[in-house]
Amino acid sequence: MADPEALPPTNHLVTRRHHDAISETGAAVDPIPIALSYHQQTKHHLDRYARSLGYLDWASQPDPFRIFKGAVRVKLPLAADGLTTPYADLFTPLAVSSQPLDLRNIAILFELALGLSAWKEFQGSRWALRCNPSSGNLHPTEGYAIVPALPHFKAGVYHYASRDHCLERRCCLEEGAAAELARALPTDSFLVGLSSIHWREAWKYGERAFRYCQHDAGHAIATVRYAGAALGWTALLLDSFSDDDVAAMLVLDRAGDFSGVDPYDREHPDALILVSRGLVSTPPRAMPVETIRAGHWAGQANQLSPSHVDWDMIDDVAEATWKPATDLPGRVEHTLLPPLYSACRTSSATLIRQRRSCLALDGQTPIAAETFYRMLDHLLPRPGVPPWDTLSWPPQLHAGLFVHRVVGLTPGLYLLERDQAIHDRLRAALRLTFLWEKPADCPEHLRLYRLMQGDLRSIARLASCHQEIGSDGAFSLGMIADFTRTIRRQGAWWYRRLFWEAGVLGQVLYLEAEAAGVRSTGIGCYFDDTFHELLGLASDEFQDLYHFTVGRSVEDQRLLTIPPYAHLGRTRTE
Ligand SMILES: Cc1cc2nc3c(=O)[nH]c(=O)nc-3n(C[C@H](O)[C@H](O)[C@H](O)COP(=O)(O)O)c2cc1C
């Protein structure tokens, strides 16, 4: 029976003041200038950071764990230890046999994608780390499963509670409705949904927080993909559904379940990912949104903060970049590349859970050129190879690299073009004096160019908001997006997609660094235009969306590490 508390589809709970303004004045509001202006206004400058509170209000610190009180919980086993898929096999199509779609394997998927990886403790404070990284460890991303009837699972919508490693049943479908959902999904598949609580990041970072939420969503898309790959499953970002539909499918638009919860605690729909045991040639075009809306709902969202600060600019950009329904994207024609190689035979489950951001780098240890080239190679898309096979678009982001310590490579500024189609425009936009030299031993298919020689450690540190991790690694980089043109051509909602791609790039680097025995860190704090000036980028045609660093980590021995689910008295391999 339809729930009277469910809101009509277009009236979702994320503030939509522009939408209201349209109906009041009759004037159409173009969302593209709003997205572009948000980007300009949330740049960090050498003399001025993007607007934030400027201090941390500990009294309103958001709870990092969302739960839905009253929802039936499906306890998940901690089974990832039993999964032995070597990391190297993830990149060889068909090397990993497809695991059955059952409780154990769905549990592994969530453990490796969004589960806890450890607790850290220092001077009486304790905080959890997760397999998916997050700016400031604030974790705006929430995860969902939409499953057909399976052993241990009634058909319906489940929220993943990472602290308790369980799925909370938010919606249960009766037989007829369950059959409709099963018909909409390809055989042996289910959906993973992602949403963001912008306030979690805004609490610390103010107006720039919307960017970080998108980075984090991108990282999470990649962690879902890698976890699925370790189980021999495919994963496809479903790109035709509107955010209204995603909100309805994830139950984010039910006012009653969020009553007592401040609007800023609420969740913004991000993505639906089709996870499947087999190859899916044509993604589903329609989902039984109304049937799910009419399911049996349970669970009351917890309030995350006792009070909030209102960041209007985030509401504005969230609304401007709200995705409409679109056609199914066409097939991406990838450049033919040699097979991707990885030497790392460590279990992917181990590697994924040991991934950490480095807090400091040693400023000494070099990496081999071969390792460097291999990492860059993993940033290139190949059909059927994770995580890039999840995205439905060709590369929009390229990398400007500060090479500090790579054996056999002259230190300096380099450029990696991830798609040859960008070459002429990028070359025309960059500084005229750049060298454009291909390093002698660089694999033929890597479009890597040395632009400038020299010790760029100071500028790399400066560009990354004076953070020493920008200069103390083997290399660091800024991700250069084909920005204005993409957004103007594709729509304002692409602003979020560009950051998602940056997050996926980051997750590749995180795992590749672990595989190579070094570490990395995402760097969301950088001076946008300082990097643009170095490159000679004079307009906003190309924009730097994310920085990253890779090198030998220096661990902080004062921090105590506690196993991820020790607080539940649960061990792995149950
Ligand atoms: C989008 C993003 C931006 C980040 N920015 C920074 C940064 O500017 N400086 C930094 O030291 N760490 C940064 N980090 C690393 C996070 O602090 C780290 O992911 C978080 O503390 C969780 O730790 P873990 O990655 O070890 O799980 C960033 C991470 C992400 C995902």
Coordinates of C-alpha atoms and ligand atoms in Angstrom, one line a residue:
M1 CA 0.0 0.0 0.0
A2 CA 1.3 3.5 -0.8
D3 CA 2.7 5.2 2.2
P4 CA 0.9 8.5 2.9
E5 CA 4.2 10.0 4.3
A6 CA 6.0 9.4 1.0
L7 CA 6.5 12.7 -0.7
P8 CA 5.6 13.2 -4.4
P9 CA 8.5 12.3 -6.6
T10 CA 9.6 15.8 -7.4
N11 CA 9.5 17.1 -3.9
H12 CA 12.6 15.5 -2.5
L13 CA 14.0 16.5 0.8
V14 CA 17.1 18.2 -0.4
T15 CA 16.3 21.9 -0.4
R16 CA 15.3 23.1 -3.9
R17 CA 14.9 26.8 -3.6
H18 CA 15.6 27.5 -7.3
H19 CA 13.0 25.0 -8.3
D20 CA 10.6 26.9 -6.1
A21 CA 11.8 30.2 -7.6
I22 CA 11.0 28.9 -11.1
S23 CA 7.4 28.2 -10.2
E24 CA 7.0 31.5 -8.4
T25 CA 8.4 33.8 -11.1
G26 CA 8.0 31.6 -14.1
A27 CA 11.6 32.4 -15.1
A28 CA 13.8 29.5 -15.9
V29 CA 17.0 29.3 -14.0
D30 CA 20.0 28.0 -15.9
P31 CA 21.8 25.6 -13.6
I32 CA 25.1 25.7 -15.5
P33 CA 26.3 29.2 -14.3
I34 CA 25.4 28.1 -10.7
A35 CA 27.6 25.1 -10.9
L36 CA 30.5 27.1 -12.6
S37 CA 30.1 29.9 -10.1
Y38 CA 30.1 27.4 -7.2
H39 CA 33.4 26.1 -8.5
Q40 CA 35.0 29.5 -8.8
Q41 CA 33.8 30.6 -5.4
T42 CA 35.1 27.5 -3.6
K43 CA 38.6 27.8 -4.8
H44 CA 41.4 28.0 -2.2
H45 CA 43.7 31.0 -3.0
L46 CA 47.1 31.7 -1.6
D47 CA 45.7 34.6 0.4
R48 CA 42.2 33.3 1.1
Y49 CA 40.7 29.9 1.7
A50 CA 37.2 29.0 0.6
R51 CA 34.6 30.0 3.1
S52 CA 34.2 27.8 6.2
L53 CA 33.5 28.4 9.8
G54 CA 37.3 28.6 10.4
Y55 CA 37.1 26.5 13.6
L56 CA 35.6 23.2 14.5
D57 CA 32.5 23.3 16.5
W58 CA 32.8 20.0 18.4
A59 CA 29.4 20.3 19.9
S60 CA 27.8 19.9 16.5
Q61 CA 30.2 17.3 15.1
P62 CA 28.1 14.9 13.0
D63 CA 27.8 11.2 13.9
P64 CA 29.7 9.3 11.3
F65 CA 27.3 6.4 11.4
R66 CA 23.8 6.6 10.1
I67 CA 21.4 4.0 11.4
F68 CA 17.7 3.5 10.9
K69 CA 16.1 2.6 14.2
G70 CA 13.4 0.0 14.1
A71 CA 14.5 -1.5 10.7
V72 CA 15.0 -5.3 10.7
R73 CA 18.7 -6.0 10.6
V74 CA 20.4 -8.7 8.5
K75 CA 23.6 -9.6 10.2
L76 CA 26.4 -10.0 7.7
P77 CA 29.3 -12.5 8.2
L78 CA 32.9 -11.0 8.2
A79 CA 34.0 -13.3 5.4
A80 CA 36.5 -11.4 3.3
D81 CA 39.4 -13.3 4.8
G82 CA 38.2 -16.3 3.0
L83 CA 38.4 -14.6 -0.4
T84 CA 41.8 -15.3 -1.9
T85 CA 41.5 -13.5 -5.3
P86 CA 45.0 -12.1 -6.0
Y87 CA 45.0 -8.4 -6.7
A88 CA 46.8 -9.0 -10.1
D89 CA 43.9 -11.2 -11.3
L90 CA 41.4 -8.3 -11.0
F91 CA 42.8 -6.8 -14.2
T92 CA 42.7 -10.0 -16.3
P93 CA 39.3 -10.4 -17.8
L94 CA 37.7 -13.7 -16.8
A95 CA 40.6 -14.6 -14.4
V96 CA 38.2 -14.5 -11.4
S97 CA 35.4 -17.0 -11.4
S98 CA 32.0 -15.5 -10.6
Q99 CA 30.9 -16.2 -7.0
P100 CA 27.3 -17.0 -6.2
L101 CA 25.0 -14.2 -5.3
D102 CA 24.4 -15.1 -1.6
L103 CA 24.6 -13.7 1.9
R104 CA 28.4 -14.4 2.3
N105 CA 29.4 -12.7 -1.0
I106 CA 27.1 -9.7 -0.6
A107 CA 28.6 -9.4 2.9
I108 CA 32.1 -9.4 1.3
L109 CA 31.1 -6.8 -1.2
F110 CA 30.0 -4.4 1.5
E111 CA 32.9 -5.2 3.8
L112 CA 35.4 -4.4 1.1
A113 CA 33.6 -1.5 -0.4
L114 CA 32.3 0.5 2.6
G115 CA 33.1 -1.5 5.7
L116 CA 35.5 -0.6 8.5
S117 CA 39.2 -1.3 8.0
A118 CA 40.4 -0.4 11.5
W119 CA 40.0 1.8 14.5
K120 CA 42.7 4.3 15.6
E121 CA 43.1 5.5 19.1
F122 CA 45.1 8.4 20.5
Q123 CA 44.9 10.0 23.9
G124 CA 41.5 8.6 24.7
S125 CA 39.9 9.4 21.3
R126 CA 39.0 6.6 19.0
W127 CA 37.9 6.9 15.4
A128 CA 37.1 4.3 12.7
L129 CA 38.7 4.1 9.3
R130 CA 36.9 2.5 6.3
C131 CA 37.9 0.7 3.1
N132 CA 36.6 3.8 1.3
P133 CA 38.7 6.9 2.1
S134 CA 37.1 10.2 2.9
S135 CA 38.2 13.8 3.1
G136 CA 38.8 14.5 6.7
N137 CA 37.6 11.0 7.5
L138 CA 34.1 12.5 7.7
H139 CA 32.4 9.9 5.5
P140 CA 29.4 11.6 3.9
T141 CA 28.8 8.5 1.7
E142 CA 26.0 6.1 2.7
G143 CA 25.5 2.7 1.0
Y144 CA 22.4 0.8 0.0
A145 CA 21.5 -2.6 -1.5
I146 CA 18.3 -3.1 -3.6
V147 CA 18.0 -6.9 -3.9
P148 CA 15.5 -9.3 -5.4
A149 CA 14.4 -12.2 -3.2
L150 CA 17.5 -14.2 -2.2
P151 CA 18.3 -16.7 0.5
H152 CA 18.4 -14.6 3.8
F153 CA 17.1 -11.6 2.0
K154 CA 13.5 -10.6 1.4
A155 CA 13.2 -8.5 -1.8
G156 CA 13.6 -4.8 -1.0
V157 CA 15.9 -1.9 -0.1
Y158 CA 18.6 -2.2 2.6
H159 CA 20.9 0.4 4.2
Y160 CA 24.4 -0.7 5.0
A161 CA 25.4 0.1 8.6
S162 CA 29.2 0.0 8.4
R163 CA 29.8 0.1 12.2
D164 CA 27.7 -3.0 12.8
H165 CA 28.4 -4.6 9.4
C166 CA 24.7 -5.3 8.8
L167 CA 22.0 -4.4 6.3
E168 CA 19.0 -2.6 7.7
R169 CA 15.8 -3.4 5.8
R170 CA 14.2 -0.1 4.9
C171 CA 11.7 -1.5 2.4
C172 CA 10.2 -5.0 2.0
L173 CA 8.4 -6.0 -1.1
E174 CA 5.5 -8.4 -1.3
E175 CA 5.6 -11.3 -3.8
G176 CA 4.1 -9.4 -6.8
A177 CA 6.3 -6.4 -6.2
A178 CA 9.3 -8.6 -5.7
A179 CA 8.7 -10.3 -9.0
E180 CA 8.5 -6.9 -10.7
L181 CA 11.8 -5.9 -9.2
A182 CA 13.3 -9.2 -10.3
R183 CA 12.0 -8.7 -13.8
A184 CA 13.6 -5.2 -14.0
L185 CA 17.0 -6.5 -13.0
P186 CA 19.2 -8.7 -15.2
T187 CA 19.5 -12.3 -14.0
D188 CA 21.8 -12.7 -11.0
S189 CA 22.2 -9.0 -10.2
F190 CA 21.3 -6.4 -7.6
L191 CA 21.8 -2.7 -7.2
V192 CA 24.2 -0.9 -4.9
G193 CA 23.0 2.7 -4.2
L194 CA 25.1 5.6 -2.9
S195 CA 24.0 8.8 -1.3
S196 CA 25.8 11.7 0.4
I197 CA 25.1 13.7 3.6
H198 CA 26.7 17.0 2.7
W199 CA 26.5 18.3 6.2
R200 CA 29.1 15.7 7.4
E201 CA 31.7 17.4 5.2
A202 CA 30.4 21.0 5.5
W203 CA 30.7 20.8 9.3
K204 CA 34.4 21.0 8.9
Y205 CA 35.0 22.3 5.4
G206 CA 32.2 24.8 4.8
E207 CA 31.4 25.7 1.2
R208 CA 34.1 23.6 -0.5
A209 CA 32.5 20.5 1.1
F210 CA 30.3 19.7 -1.8
R211 CA 33.4 19.0 -3.9
Y212 CA 34.7 16.6 -1.2
C213 CA 31.4 14.7 -1.1
Q214 CA 31.7 14.1 -4.8
H215 CA 35.3 12.9 -4.5
D216 CA 34.2 10.5 -1.8
A217 CA 31.3 9.3 -4.0
G218 CA 33.8 8.6 -6.7
H219 CA 36.1 6.7 -4.4
A220 CA 33.1 4.7 -3.2
I221 CA 32.0 3.9 -6.8
A222 CA 35.6 2.5 -7.3
T223 CA 35.6 0.5 -4.0
V224 CA 32.3 -1.1 -5.0
R225 CA 33.8 -2.0 -8.4
Y226 CA 37.0 -3.4 -6.9
A227 CA 35.1 -5.4 -4.3
G228 CA 32.8 -6.8 -7.0
A229 CA 35.9 -7.7 -9.2
A230 CA 37.4 -9.7 -6.3
L231 CA 34.2 -11.7 -6.4
G232 CA 34.2 -12.1 -10.2
W233 CA 31.3 -9.8 -10.6
T234 CA 30.7 -6.8 -12.9
A235 CA 29.5 -3.4 -11.9
L236 CA 28.0 -0.7 -14.0
L237 CA 27.1 2.8 -13.0
L238 CA 23.5 3.3 -14.2
D239 CA 23.6 6.6 -15.9
S240 CA 20.1 7.2 -17.3
F241 CA 18.1 7.5 -14.1
S242 CA 17.2 10.8 -12.6
D243 CA 18.2 11.8 -9.1
D244 CA 14.5 11.8 -8.3
D245 CA 14.4 8.1 -9.2
V246 CA 17.5 7.4 -7.2
A247 CA 16.1 9.2 -4.2
A248 CA 12.9 7.2 -4.5
M249 CA 14.7 3.9 -4.9
L250 CA 16.9 4.5 -1.9
V251 CA 14.0 5.8 0.2
L252 CA 15.5 9.2 0.7
D253 CA 12.3 11.0 -0.1
R254 CA 10.1 9.7 2.8
A255 CA 9.5 12.6 5.0
G256 CA 8.3 10.4 7.9
D257 CA 11.5 8.4 8.2
F258 CA 13.5 11.6 8.5
S259 CA 11.1 13.4 10.8
G260 CA 13.0 14.9 13.8
V261 CA 16.0 14.9 11.6
D262 CA 17.2 18.3 10.5
P263 CA 17.1 18.8 6.7
Y264 CA 20.9 19.0 6.7
D265 CA 21.2 15.5 8.1
R266 CA 19.4 14.2 5.1
E267 CA 20.8 12.3 2.2
H268 CA 21.3 13.4 -1.3
P269 CA 21.0 10.7 -4.0
D270 CA 24.2 10.0 -5.9
A271 CA 24.4 6.7 -7.8
L272 CA 22.9 3.4 -8.6
I273 CA 25.4 0.7 -9.5
L274 CA 24.3 -2.5 -11.1
V275 CA 26.3 -5.4 -9.6
S276 CA 26.0 -8.6 -11.6
R277 CA 27.4 -12.1 -11.8
G278 CA 27.7 -11.9 -15.5
L279 CA 28.3 -9.3 -18.3
V280 CA 25.4 -7.0 -18.8
S281 CA 25.3 -5.9 -22.4
T282 CA 22.3 -3.5 -22.1
P283 CA 21.7 -1.8 -18.7
P284 CA 18.1 -1.6 -17.5
R285 CA 16.2 1.4 -18.7
A286 CA 13.4 1.4 -16.1
M287 CA 13.1 0.5 -12.5
P288 CA 9.8 -0.1 -10.6
V289 CA 10.2 3.1 -8.7
E290 CA 6.5 3.4 -7.8
T291 CA 6.3 -0.2 -6.7
I292 CA 9.3 0.3 -4.4
R293 CA 7.6 3.5 -3.1
A294 CA 4.6 1.4 -2.3
G295 CA 6.5 -1.2 -0.4
H296 CA 6.5 -1.8 3.4
W297 CA 8.8 0.7 4.9
A298 CA 10.5 0.6 8.3
G299 CA 13.2 2.6 10.1
Q300 CA 13.7 6.0 11.5
A301 CA 16.9 7.9 10.6
N302 CA 19.1 8.9 13.5
Q303 CA 19.8 12.6 14.0
L304 CA 23.5 13.2 13.3
S305 CA 24.1 16.6 14.9
P306 CA 22.2 18.6 17.5
S307 CA 22.6 21.8 15.4
H308 CA 23.8 22.9 12.0
V309 CA 25.3 25.8 10.1
D310 CA 23.5 26.7 7.0
W311 CA 25.6 26.7 3.8
D312 CA 23.3 28.1 1.2
M313 CA 25.8 27.7 -1.6
I314 CA 25.9 23.9 -1.1
D315 CA 22.1 23.7 -1.3
D316 CA 22.3 25.8 -4.5
V317 CA 24.9 23.7 -6.2
A318 CA 23.2 20.5 -5.1
E319 CA 20.1 21.6 -6.7
A320 CA 21.7 23.0 -9.8
T321 CA 23.5 19.7 -10.4
W322 CA 20.5 17.5 -9.6
K323 CA 20.4 15.0 -12.4
P324 CA 17.4 14.7 -14.8
A325 CA 16.5 11.4 -16.5
T326 CA 18.7 11.0 -19.6
D327 CA 19.1 8.6 -22.5
L328 CA 21.2 5.5 -22.0
P329 CA 24.8 6.5 -22.8
G330 CA 26.3 5.2 -25.9
R331 CA 29.1 2.6 -25.9
V332 CA 32.5 4.1 -25.2
E333 CA 35.1 3.2 -27.9
H334 CA 38.3 2.7 -26.0
T335 CA 41.7 3.0 -27.6
L336 CA 43.2 -0.5 -28.0
L337 CA 45.9 -0.9 -25.4
P338 CA 48.2 -3.7 -24.4
P339 CA 46.9 -5.9 -21.5
L340 CA 47.2 -4.4 -18.1
Y341 CA 49.9 -6.0 -15.9
S342 CA 50.2 -6.2 -12.2
A343 CA 52.9 -8.1 -10.3
C344 CA 51.0 -8.1 -7.0
R345 CA 49.8 -11.5 -6.0
T346 CA 48.6 -10.4 -2.5
S347 CA 45.0 -11.1 -1.9
S348 CA 42.9 -8.2 -3.1
A349 CA 40.8 -8.4 0.1
T350 CA 44.0 -7.9 2.2
L351 CA 45.2 -5.1 0.0
I352 CA 41.8 -3.3 0.1
R353 CA 41.6 -3.5 3.9
Q354 CA 45.2 -2.4 4.5
R355 CA 44.8 0.7 2.3
R356 CA 45.6 3.8 4.4
S357 CA 46.3 7.4 3.6
C358 CA 49.8 8.5 4.6
L359 CA 50.0 11.2 7.1
A360 CA 53.6 11.9 6.3
L361 CA 56.1 10.8 3.7
D362 CA 59.8 10.2 4.2
G363 CA 61.1 12.7 1.6
Q364 CA 63.7 10.2 0.5
T365 CA 62.5 6.9 -1.0
P366 CA 62.4 6.7 -4.7
I367 CA 60.3 4.3 -6.8
A368 CA 61.4 2.6 -10.0
A369 CA 60.3 4.0 -13.3
E370 CA 58.7 0.7 -14.1
T371 CA 56.5 1.0 -11.0
F372 CA 55.6 4.6 -11.9
Y373 CA 54.6 3.6 -15.4
R374 CA 52.6 0.7 -14.2
M375 CA 50.6 3.0 -11.8
L376 CA 49.9 5.4 -14.7
D377 CA 48.9 2.5 -16.9
H378 CA 46.2 1.5 -14.4
L379 CA 44.7 5.0 -14.9
L380 CA 43.8 4.2 -18.5
P381 CA 40.5 2.6 -19.3
R382 CA 40.3 -0.8 -21.0
P383 CA 37.1 -2.6 -21.8
G384 CA 36.1 -5.1 -19.1
V385 CA 38.9 -4.0 -16.7
P386 CA 38.0 -2.5 -13.3
P387 CA 37.4 0.1 -12.2
W388 CA 37.1 1.9 -15.5
D389 CA 34.5 -0.5 -16.9
T390 CA 32.0 0.9 -14.4
L391 CA 31.9 4.3 -16.0
S392 CA 30.0 5.0 -19.2
W393 CA 32.1 7.9 -20.4
P394 CA 35.6 8.3 -21.9
P395 CA 38.3 10.0 -19.7
Q396 CA 37.6 13.6 -19.0
L397 CA 40.5 14.0 -16.6
H398 CA 44.2 14.0 -17.2
A399 CA 47.2 14.3 -14.8
G400 CA 49.8 17.0 -14.3
L401 CA 52.5 15.2 -12.4
F402 CA 55.3 16.5 -10.2
V403 CA 58.0 13.8 -10.5
H404 CA 60.3 14.1 -7.4
R405 CA 61.9 10.7 -7.0
V406 CA 61.5 8.2 -9.8
V407 CA 64.6 6.3 -10.6
G408 CA 65.7 7.1 -14.2
L409 CA 63.2 9.9 -14.7
T410 CA 64.4 13.5 -14.6
P411 CA 62.6 15.4 -11.9
G412 CA 60.1 17.9 -13.2
L413 CA 56.6 18.5 -14.4
Y414 CA 55.0 15.9 -16.6
L415 CA 51.6 15.4 -18.3
L416 CA 49.7 12.2 -18.7
E417 CA 46.9 12.4 -21.3
R418 CA 44.4 9.7 -20.6
D419 CA 42.8 10.1 -24.0
Q420 CA 44.6 11.1 -27.2
A421 CA 41.5 13.1 -28.3
I422 CA 42.4 15.8 -25.8
H423 CA 46.0 16.4 -27.1
D424 CA 45.5 19.4 -29.4
R425 CA 43.2 21.3 -27.1
L426 CA 45.3 20.7 -24.0
R427 CA 48.5 21.5 -25.8
A428 CA 47.0 24.8 -27.0
A429 CA 45.8 25.7 -23.5
L430 CA 49.1 24.9 -21.7
R431 CA 52.2 27.1 -21.5
L432 CA 53.9 27.6 -24.9
T433 CA 57.4 27.0 -23.5
F434 CA 56.7 23.4 -22.4
L435 CA 59.0 20.7 -23.8
W436 CA 56.5 17.9 -24.7
E437 CA 59.3 15.3 -24.6
K438 CA 58.4 11.7 -24.2
P439 CA 60.7 10.0 -21.6
A440 CA 63.0 7.6 -23.4
D441 CA 62.0 4.3 -21.7
C442 CA 58.3 5.1 -21.3
P443 CA 55.9 2.5 -22.8
E444 CA 54.7 3.5 -26.2
H445 CA 51.0 3.6 -25.3
L446 CA 51.4 5.9 -22.3
R447 CA 50.9 9.4 -23.5
L448 CA 53.3 10.8 -20.9
Y449 CA 55.2 14.0 -21.7
R450 CA 57.9 15.9 -19.8
L451 CA 56.8 19.5 -19.8
M452 CA 59.5 21.0 -17.7
Q453 CA 62.7 19.8 -15.9
G454 CA 63.7 20.8 -12.4
D455 CA 63.2 20.4 -8.7
L456 CA 59.5 21.3 -8.2
R457 CA 59.2 20.2 -4.6
S458 CA 58.5 23.7 -3.3
I459 CA 55.8 24.5 -5.8
A460 CA 54.3 21.0 -5.3
R461 CA 54.1 21.6 -1.6
L462 CA 52.8 25.1 -2.1
A463 CA 50.1 24.1 -4.6
S464 CA 48.9 21.4 -2.1
C465 CA 48.1 24.1 0.5
H466 CA 51.6 24.0 1.9
Q467 CA 51.2 20.3 2.8
E468 CA 54.5 18.5 2.9
I469 CA 53.0 15.4 1.5
G470 CA 52.9 17.2 -1.8
S471 CA 56.7 17.3 -2.0
D472 CA 57.9 14.4 0.2
G473 CA 56.7 11.5 -2.0
A474 CA 58.1 10.0 -5.2
F475 CA 55.5 12.0 -7.1
S476 CA 52.4 14.0 -6.7
L477 CA 49.8 15.2 -9.2
G478 CA 46.9 17.4 -10.0
M479 CA 43.9 16.1 -12.0
I480 CA 43.1 18.3 -14.9
A481 CA 39.5 18.1 -16.1
D482 CA 38.1 19.1 -19.4
F483 CA 35.8 21.3 -17.4
T484 CA 33.6 24.1 -18.9
R485 CA 33.1 22.4 -22.2
T486 CA 31.9 19.2 -20.7
I487 CA 29.5 20.9 -18.3
R488 CA 28.1 23.2 -21.0
R489 CA 27.6 20.3 -23.4
Q490 CA 26.4 17.7 -21.0
G491 CA 24.6 19.6 -18.3
A492 CA 25.3 21.0 -14.9
W493 CA 24.9 17.5 -13.3
W494 CA 28.2 16.6 -15.0
Y495 CA 29.9 18.8 -12.4
R496 CA 29.5 15.9 -10.0
R497 CA 30.5 13.3 -12.6
L498 CA 33.9 15.0 -13.1
F499 CA 34.6 14.8 -9.4
W500 CA 33.5 11.2 -9.3
E501 CA 36.0 10.4 -12.1
A502 CA 38.6 12.1 -9.9
G503 CA 37.7 9.9 -7.0
V504 CA 37.9 6.8 -9.1
L505 CA 41.4 7.9 -10.3
G506 CA 42.3 8.4 -6.6
Q507 CA 41.2 5.0 -5.6
V508 CA 43.3 3.4 -8.4
L509 CA 46.3 5.3 -7.0
Y510 CA 45.5 4.2 -3.4
L511 CA 45.4 0.5 -4.4
E512 CA 48.3 0.7 -6.8
A513 CA 50.5 2.3 -4.2
E514 CA 49.6 -0.4 -1.7
A515 CA 50.4 -3.0 -4.4
A516 CA 53.8 -1.4 -4.9
G517 CA 54.6 -1.4 -1.2
V518 CA 54.3 2.4 -0.9
R519 CA 51.3 4.5 0.2
S520 CA 49.3 7.5 -1.1
T521 CA 47.0 10.2 0.0
G522 CA 44.2 12.1 -1.6
I523 CA 44.7 15.9 -1.3
G524 CA 41.5 17.9 -1.5
C525 CA 43.2 21.0 -0.1
Y526 CA 45.1 22.7 -2.9
F527 CA 45.3 26.2 -4.4
D528 CA 43.4 25.7 -7.6
D529 CA 44.8 28.7 -9.5
T530 CA 48.4 28.3 -8.3
F531 CA 48.4 24.9 -10.2
H532 CA 46.6 26.5 -13.2
E533 CA 49.2 29.3 -13.4
L534 CA 52.1 26.8 -13.3
L535 CA 50.5 25.0 -16.2
G536 CA 49.7 28.2 -18.0
L537 CA 46.0 27.6 -18.0
A538 CA 44.5 31.1 -18.4
S539 CA 40.8 30.3 -18.7
D540 CA 38.5 27.8 -16.9
E541 CA 38.3 25.5 -19.9
F542 CA 40.5 23.1 -17.9
Q543 CA 40.3 22.9 -14.1
D544 CA 42.3 21.1 -11.5
L545 CA 39.9 18.9 -9.5
Y546 CA 42.0 16.8 -7.1
H547 CA 45.5 16.3 -6.0
F548 CA 47.3 13.1 -5.0
T549 CA 50.6 12.0 -3.6
V550 CA 52.5 8.7 -3.7
G551 CA 55.6 7.6 -1.7
R552 CA 57.1 5.9 1.3
S553 CA 54.8 6.6 4.3
V554 CA 56.1 7.5 7.8
E555 CA 53.7 5.9 10.3
D556 CA 52.7 7.8 13.4
Q557 CA 53.8 5.3 16.1
R558 CA 51.7 7.1 18.8
L559 CA 48.5 5.9 17.2
L560 CA 47.1 2.6 18.5
T561 CA 45.5 0.4 15.8
I562 CA 42.5 -1.8 16.8
P563 CA 40.8 -4.4 14.5
P564 CA 37.8 -3.1 12.7
Y565 CA 35.0 -5.2 14.3
A566 CA 36.6 -5.8 17.7
H567 CA 34.0 -3.5 19.2
L568 CA 31.3 -6.0 18.3
G569 CA 33.4 -8.9 19.7
R570 CA 33.4 -10.2 16.1
T571 CA 36.3 -11.7 14.3
R572 CA 36.9 -12.2 10.6
T573 CA 36.1 -15.5 8.9
E574 CA 32.9 -16.3 10.8
Ligands
LIG1 C1 38.7 13.6 -1.3 C2 39.8 13.5 -0.3 C3 40.5 14.6 0.1 C4 41.6 14.4 1.0 N1 42.4 15.5 1.3 C5 43.4 15.4 2.2 C6 44.3 16.4 2.4 O1 44.2 17.5 1.8 N2 45.3 16.2 3.2 C7 45.5 15.0 3.9 O2 46.5 14.9 4.6 N3 44.7 14.0 3.7 C8 43.6 14.1 2.8 N4 42.8 13.1 2.6 C9 43.0 11.8 3.3 C10 41.9 11.6 4.4 O3 42.2 12.4 5.5 C11 41.8 10.1 4.7 O4 41.2 9.4 3.6 C12 40.9 9.9 5.9 O5 41.5 10.4 7.1 C13 40.7 8.4 6.2 O6 41.9 7.7 6.3 P1 42.3 6.5 5.4 O7 42.3 7.0 4.0 O8 43.6 6.0 5.9 O9 41.2 5.5 5.6 C14 41.8 13.2 1.6 C15 41.0 12.1 1.3 C16 40.0 12.2 0.3 C17 39.2 11.0 0.0

